[in-house]
mmCIF file with all atom_site columns, C-alpha atoms in Angstrom:
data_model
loop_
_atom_site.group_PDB
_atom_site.id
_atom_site.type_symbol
_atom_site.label_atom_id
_atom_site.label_alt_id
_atom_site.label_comp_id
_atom_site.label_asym_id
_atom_site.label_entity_id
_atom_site.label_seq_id
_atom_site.pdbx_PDB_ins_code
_atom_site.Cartn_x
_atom_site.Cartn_y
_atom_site.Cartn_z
_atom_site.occupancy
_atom_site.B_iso_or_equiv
_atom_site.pdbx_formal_charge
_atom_site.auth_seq_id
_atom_site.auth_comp_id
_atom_site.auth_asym_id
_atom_site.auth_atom_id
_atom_site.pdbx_PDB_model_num
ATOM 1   C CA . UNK A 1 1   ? -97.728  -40.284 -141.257 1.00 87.00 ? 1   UNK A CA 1
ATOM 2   C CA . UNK A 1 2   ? -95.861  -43.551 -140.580 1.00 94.00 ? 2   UNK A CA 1
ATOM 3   C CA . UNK A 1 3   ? -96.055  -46.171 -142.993 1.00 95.00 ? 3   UNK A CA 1
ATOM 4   C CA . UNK A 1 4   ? -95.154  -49.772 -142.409 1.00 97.00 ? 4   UNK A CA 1
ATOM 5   C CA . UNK A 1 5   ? -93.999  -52.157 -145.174 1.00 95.00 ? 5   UNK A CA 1
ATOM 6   C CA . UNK A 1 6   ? -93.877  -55.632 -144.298 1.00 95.00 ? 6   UNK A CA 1
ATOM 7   C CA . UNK A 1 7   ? -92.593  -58.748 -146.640 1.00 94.00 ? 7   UNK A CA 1
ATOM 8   C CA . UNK A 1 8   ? -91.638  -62.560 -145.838 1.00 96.00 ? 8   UNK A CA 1
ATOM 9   C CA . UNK A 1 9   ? -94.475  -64.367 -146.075 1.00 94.00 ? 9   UNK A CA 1
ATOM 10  C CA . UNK A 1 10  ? -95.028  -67.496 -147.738 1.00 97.00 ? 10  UNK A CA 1
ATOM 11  C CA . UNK A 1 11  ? -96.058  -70.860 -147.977 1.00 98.00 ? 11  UNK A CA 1
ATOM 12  C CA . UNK A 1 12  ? -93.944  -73.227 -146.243 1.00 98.00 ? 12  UNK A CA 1
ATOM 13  C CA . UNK A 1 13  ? -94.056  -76.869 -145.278 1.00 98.00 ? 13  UNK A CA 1
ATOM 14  C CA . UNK A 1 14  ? -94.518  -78.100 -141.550 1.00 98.00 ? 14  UNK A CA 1
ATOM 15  C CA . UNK A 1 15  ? -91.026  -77.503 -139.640 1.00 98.00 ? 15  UNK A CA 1
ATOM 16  C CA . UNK A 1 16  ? -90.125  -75.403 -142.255 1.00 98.00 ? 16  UNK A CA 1
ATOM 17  C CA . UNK A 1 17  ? -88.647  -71.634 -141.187 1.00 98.00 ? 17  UNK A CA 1
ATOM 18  C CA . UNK A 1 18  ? -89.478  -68.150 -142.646 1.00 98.00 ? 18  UNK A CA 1
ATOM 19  C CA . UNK A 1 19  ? -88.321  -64.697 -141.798 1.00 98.00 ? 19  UNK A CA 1
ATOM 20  C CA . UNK A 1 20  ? -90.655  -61.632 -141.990 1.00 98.00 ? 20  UNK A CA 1
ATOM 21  C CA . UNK A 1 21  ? -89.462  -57.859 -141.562 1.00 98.00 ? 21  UNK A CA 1
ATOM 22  C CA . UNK A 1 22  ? -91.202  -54.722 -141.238 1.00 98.00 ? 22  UNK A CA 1
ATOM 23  C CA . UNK A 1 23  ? -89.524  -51.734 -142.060 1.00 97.00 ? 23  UNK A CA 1
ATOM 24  C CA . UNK A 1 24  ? -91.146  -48.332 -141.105 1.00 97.00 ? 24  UNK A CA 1
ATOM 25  C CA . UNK A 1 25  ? -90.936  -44.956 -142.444 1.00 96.00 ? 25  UNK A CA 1
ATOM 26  C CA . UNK A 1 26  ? -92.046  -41.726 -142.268 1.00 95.00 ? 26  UNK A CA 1
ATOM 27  C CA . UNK A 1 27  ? -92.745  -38.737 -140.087 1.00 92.00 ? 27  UNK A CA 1
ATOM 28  C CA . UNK A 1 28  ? -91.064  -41.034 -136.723 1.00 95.00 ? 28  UNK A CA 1
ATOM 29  C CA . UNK A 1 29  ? -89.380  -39.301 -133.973 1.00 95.00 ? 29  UNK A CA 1
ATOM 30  C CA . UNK A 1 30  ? -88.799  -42.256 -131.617 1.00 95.00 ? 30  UNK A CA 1
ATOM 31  C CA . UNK A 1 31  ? -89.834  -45.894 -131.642 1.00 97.00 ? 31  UNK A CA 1
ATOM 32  C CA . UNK A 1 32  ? -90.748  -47.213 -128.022 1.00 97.00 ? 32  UNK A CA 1
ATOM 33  C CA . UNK A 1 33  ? -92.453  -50.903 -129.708 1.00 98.00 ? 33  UNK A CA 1
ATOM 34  C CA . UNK A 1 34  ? -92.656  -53.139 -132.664 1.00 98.00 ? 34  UNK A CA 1
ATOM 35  C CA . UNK A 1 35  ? -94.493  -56.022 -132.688 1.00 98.00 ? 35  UNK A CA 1
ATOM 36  C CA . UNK A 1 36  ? -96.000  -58.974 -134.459 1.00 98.00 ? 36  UNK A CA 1
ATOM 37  C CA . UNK A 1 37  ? -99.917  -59.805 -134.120 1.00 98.00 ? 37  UNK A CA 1
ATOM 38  C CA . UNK A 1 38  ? -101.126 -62.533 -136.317 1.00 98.00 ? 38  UNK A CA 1
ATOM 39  C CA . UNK A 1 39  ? -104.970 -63.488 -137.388 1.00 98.00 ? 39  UNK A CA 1
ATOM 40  C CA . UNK A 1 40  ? -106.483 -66.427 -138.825 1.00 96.00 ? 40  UNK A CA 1
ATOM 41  C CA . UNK A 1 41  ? -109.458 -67.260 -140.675 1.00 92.00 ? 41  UNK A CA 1
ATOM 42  C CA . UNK A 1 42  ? -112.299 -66.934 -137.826 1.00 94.00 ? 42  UNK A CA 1
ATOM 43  C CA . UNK A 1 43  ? -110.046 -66.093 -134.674 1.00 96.00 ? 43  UNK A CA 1
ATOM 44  C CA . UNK A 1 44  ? -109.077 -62.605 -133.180 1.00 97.00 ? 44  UNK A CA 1
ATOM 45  C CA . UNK A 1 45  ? -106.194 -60.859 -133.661 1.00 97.00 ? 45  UNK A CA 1
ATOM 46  C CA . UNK A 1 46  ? -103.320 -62.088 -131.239 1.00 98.00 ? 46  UNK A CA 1
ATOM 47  C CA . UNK A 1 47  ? -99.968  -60.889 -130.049 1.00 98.00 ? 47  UNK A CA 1
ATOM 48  C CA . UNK A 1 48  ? -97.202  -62.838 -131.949 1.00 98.00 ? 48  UNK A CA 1
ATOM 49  C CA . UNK A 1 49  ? -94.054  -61.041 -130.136 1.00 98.00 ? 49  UNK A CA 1
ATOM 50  C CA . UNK A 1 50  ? -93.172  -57.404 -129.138 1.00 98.00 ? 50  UNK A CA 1
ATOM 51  C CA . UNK A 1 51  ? -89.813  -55.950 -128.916 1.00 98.00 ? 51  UNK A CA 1
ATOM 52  C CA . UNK A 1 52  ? -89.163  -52.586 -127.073 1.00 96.00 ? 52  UNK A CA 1
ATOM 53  C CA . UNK A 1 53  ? -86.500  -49.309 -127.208 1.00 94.00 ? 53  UNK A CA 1
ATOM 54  C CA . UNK A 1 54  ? -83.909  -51.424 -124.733 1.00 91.00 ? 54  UNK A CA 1
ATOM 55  C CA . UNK A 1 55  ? -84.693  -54.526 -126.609 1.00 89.00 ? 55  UNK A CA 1
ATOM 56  C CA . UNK A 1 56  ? -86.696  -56.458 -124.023 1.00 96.00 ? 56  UNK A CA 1
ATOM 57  C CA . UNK A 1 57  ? -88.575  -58.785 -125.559 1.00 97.00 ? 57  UNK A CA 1
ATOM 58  C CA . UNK A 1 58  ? -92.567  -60.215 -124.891 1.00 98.00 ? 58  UNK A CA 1
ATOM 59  C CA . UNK A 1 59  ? -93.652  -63.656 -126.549 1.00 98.00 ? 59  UNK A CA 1
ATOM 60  C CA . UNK A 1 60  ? -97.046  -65.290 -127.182 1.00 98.00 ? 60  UNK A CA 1
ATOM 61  C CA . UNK A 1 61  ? -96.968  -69.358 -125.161 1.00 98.00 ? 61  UNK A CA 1
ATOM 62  C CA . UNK A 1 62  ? -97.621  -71.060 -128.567 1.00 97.00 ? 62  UNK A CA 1
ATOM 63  C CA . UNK A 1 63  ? -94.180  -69.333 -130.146 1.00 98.00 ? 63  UNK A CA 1
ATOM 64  C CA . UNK A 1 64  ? -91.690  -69.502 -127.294 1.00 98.00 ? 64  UNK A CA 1
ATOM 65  C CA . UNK A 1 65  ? -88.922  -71.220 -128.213 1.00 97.00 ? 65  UNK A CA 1
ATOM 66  C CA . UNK A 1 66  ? -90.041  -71.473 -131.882 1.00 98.00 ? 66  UNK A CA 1
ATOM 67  C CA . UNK A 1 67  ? -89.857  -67.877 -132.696 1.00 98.00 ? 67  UNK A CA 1
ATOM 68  C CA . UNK A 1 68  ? -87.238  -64.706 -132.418 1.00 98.00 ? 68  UNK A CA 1
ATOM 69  C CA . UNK A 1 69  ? -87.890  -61.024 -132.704 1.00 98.00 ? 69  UNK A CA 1
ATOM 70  C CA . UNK A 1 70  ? -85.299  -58.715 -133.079 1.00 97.00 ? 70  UNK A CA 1
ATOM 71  C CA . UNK A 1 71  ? -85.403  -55.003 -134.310 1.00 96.00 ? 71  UNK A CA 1
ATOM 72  C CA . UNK A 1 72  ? -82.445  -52.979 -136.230 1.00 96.00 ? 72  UNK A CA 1
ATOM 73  C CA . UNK A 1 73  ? -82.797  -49.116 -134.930 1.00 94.00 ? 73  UNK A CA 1
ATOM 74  C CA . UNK A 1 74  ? -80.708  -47.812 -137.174 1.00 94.00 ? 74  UNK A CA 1
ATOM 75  C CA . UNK A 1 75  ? -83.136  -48.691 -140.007 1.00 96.00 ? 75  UNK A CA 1
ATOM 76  C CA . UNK A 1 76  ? -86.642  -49.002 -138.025 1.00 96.00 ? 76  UNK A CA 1
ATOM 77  C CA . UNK A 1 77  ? -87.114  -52.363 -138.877 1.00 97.00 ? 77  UNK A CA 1
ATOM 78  C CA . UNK A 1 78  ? -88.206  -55.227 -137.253 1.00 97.00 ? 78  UNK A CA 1
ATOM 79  C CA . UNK A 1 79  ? -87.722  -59.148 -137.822 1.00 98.00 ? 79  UNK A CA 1
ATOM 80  C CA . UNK A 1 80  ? -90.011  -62.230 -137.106 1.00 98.00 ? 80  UNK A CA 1
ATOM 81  C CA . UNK A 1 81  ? -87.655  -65.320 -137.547 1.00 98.00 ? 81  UNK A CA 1
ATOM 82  C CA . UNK A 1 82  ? -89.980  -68.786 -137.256 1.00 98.00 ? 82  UNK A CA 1
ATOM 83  C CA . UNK A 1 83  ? -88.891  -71.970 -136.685 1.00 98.00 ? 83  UNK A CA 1
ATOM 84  C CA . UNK A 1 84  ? -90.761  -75.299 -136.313 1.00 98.00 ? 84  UNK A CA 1
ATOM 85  C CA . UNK A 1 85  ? -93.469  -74.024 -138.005 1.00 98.00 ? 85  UNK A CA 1
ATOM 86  C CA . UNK A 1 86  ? -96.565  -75.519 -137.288 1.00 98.00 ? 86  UNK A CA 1
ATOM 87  C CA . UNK A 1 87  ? -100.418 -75.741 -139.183 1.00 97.00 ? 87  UNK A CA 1
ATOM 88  C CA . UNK A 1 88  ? -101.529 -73.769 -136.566 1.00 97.00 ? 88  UNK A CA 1
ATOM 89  C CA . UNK A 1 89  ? -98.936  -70.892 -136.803 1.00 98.00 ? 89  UNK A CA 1
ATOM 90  C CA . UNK A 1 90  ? -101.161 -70.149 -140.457 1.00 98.00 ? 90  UNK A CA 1
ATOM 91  C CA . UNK A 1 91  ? -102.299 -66.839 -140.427 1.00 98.00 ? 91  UNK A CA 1
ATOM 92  C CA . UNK A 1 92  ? -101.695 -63.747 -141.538 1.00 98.00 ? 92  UNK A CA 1
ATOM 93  C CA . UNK A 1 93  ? -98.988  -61.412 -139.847 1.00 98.00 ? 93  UNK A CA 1
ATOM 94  C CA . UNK A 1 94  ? -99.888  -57.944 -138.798 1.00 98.00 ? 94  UNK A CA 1
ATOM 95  C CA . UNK A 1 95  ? -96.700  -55.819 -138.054 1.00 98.00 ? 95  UNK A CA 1
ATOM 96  C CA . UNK A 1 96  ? -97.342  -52.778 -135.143 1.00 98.00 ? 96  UNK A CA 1
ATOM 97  C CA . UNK A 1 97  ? -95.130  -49.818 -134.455 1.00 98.00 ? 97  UNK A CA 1
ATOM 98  C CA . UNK A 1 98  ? -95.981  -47.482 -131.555 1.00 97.00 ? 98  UNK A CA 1
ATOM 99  C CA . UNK A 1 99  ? -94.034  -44.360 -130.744 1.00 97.00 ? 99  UNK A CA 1
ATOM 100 C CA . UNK A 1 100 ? -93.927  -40.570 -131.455 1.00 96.00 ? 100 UNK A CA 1
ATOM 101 C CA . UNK A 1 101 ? -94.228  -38.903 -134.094 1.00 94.00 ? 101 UNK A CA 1
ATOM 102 C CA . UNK A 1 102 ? -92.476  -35.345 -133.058 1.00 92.00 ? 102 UNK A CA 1
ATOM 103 C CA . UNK A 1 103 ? -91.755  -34.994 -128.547 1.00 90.00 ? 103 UNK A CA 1
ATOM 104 C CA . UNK A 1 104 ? -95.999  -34.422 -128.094 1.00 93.00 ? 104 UNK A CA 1
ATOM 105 C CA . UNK A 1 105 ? -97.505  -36.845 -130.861 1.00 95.00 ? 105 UNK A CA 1
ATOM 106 C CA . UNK A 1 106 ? -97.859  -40.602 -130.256 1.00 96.00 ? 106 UNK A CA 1
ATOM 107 C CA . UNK A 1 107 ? -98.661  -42.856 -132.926 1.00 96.00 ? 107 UNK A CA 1
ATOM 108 C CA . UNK A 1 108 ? -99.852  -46.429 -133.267 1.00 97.00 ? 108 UNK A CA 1
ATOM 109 C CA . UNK A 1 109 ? -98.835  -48.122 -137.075 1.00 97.00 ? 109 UNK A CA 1
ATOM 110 C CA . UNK A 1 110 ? -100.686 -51.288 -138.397 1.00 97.00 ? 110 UNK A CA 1
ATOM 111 C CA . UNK A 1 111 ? -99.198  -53.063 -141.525 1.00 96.00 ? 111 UNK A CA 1
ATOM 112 C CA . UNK A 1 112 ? -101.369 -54.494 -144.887 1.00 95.00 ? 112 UNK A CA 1
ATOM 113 C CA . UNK A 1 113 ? -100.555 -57.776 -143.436 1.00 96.00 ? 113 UNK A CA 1
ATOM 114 C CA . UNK A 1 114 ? -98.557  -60.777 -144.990 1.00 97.00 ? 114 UNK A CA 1
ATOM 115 C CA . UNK A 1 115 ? -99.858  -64.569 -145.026 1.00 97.00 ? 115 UNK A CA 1
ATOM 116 C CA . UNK A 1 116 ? -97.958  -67.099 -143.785 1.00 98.00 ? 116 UNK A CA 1
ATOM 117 C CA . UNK A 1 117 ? -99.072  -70.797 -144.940 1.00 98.00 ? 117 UNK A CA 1
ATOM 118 C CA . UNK A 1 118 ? -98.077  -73.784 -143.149 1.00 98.00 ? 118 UNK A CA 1
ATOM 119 C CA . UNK A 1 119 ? -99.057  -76.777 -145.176 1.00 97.00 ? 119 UNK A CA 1
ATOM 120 C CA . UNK A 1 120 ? -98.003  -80.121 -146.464 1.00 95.00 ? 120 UNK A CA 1
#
């Protein structure tokens, strides 16, 4: 099993920042993506940001420029660091980690999920 624990959430005011991490753990032989998927009240779930093995990195339209993902191997986390926040960037923030579990088993992690407000 591979569990994902994700924190940074928040309320914060319109061009206000906030930095989330997800730090996984568990039965993980490699990491090949994390990412960050977000869903409002309503609305499907949407890609955020993804962030691979050799660090290439995959952003949503609406977050380019605003947003930075970045990943620490060493401790299988990853971090969501938003800028210019915006009403519409409320939602809450789904973290995904796909890899393998041993050389033959793949796995595909969600997180619980952590709210991000963006309000006056």
């Amino acid at each position: 099993q591979v569990q994902l624990v994700e924190s940074g959430g928040g309320l914060v005011q319109p061009g206000g920042s906030l930095r989330l991490s997800c730090a996984a753990s568990g039965s993980i032989f490699r990491i090949d993506v994390m990412g960050w998927y977000r869903q409002a009240p309503g609305k499907e779930r949407e890609l955020v940001a993804t962030v691979t093995s050799g660090s290439g990195t995959n952003y949503a339209d609406s977050v380019k420029g605003r947003f930075t993902i970045s990943r620490d191997a060493a401790k299988n986390t990853a971090y969501l660091e938003m800028n210019s926040l915006k009403p519409e960037d409320t939602a809450a923030y789904f973290c995904n980690v796909q890899g393998y579990r041993d050389p033959f088993f793949r796995f595909s992690s969600w997180g619980q999920g952590t709210q991000v407000t963006v309000s006056s």
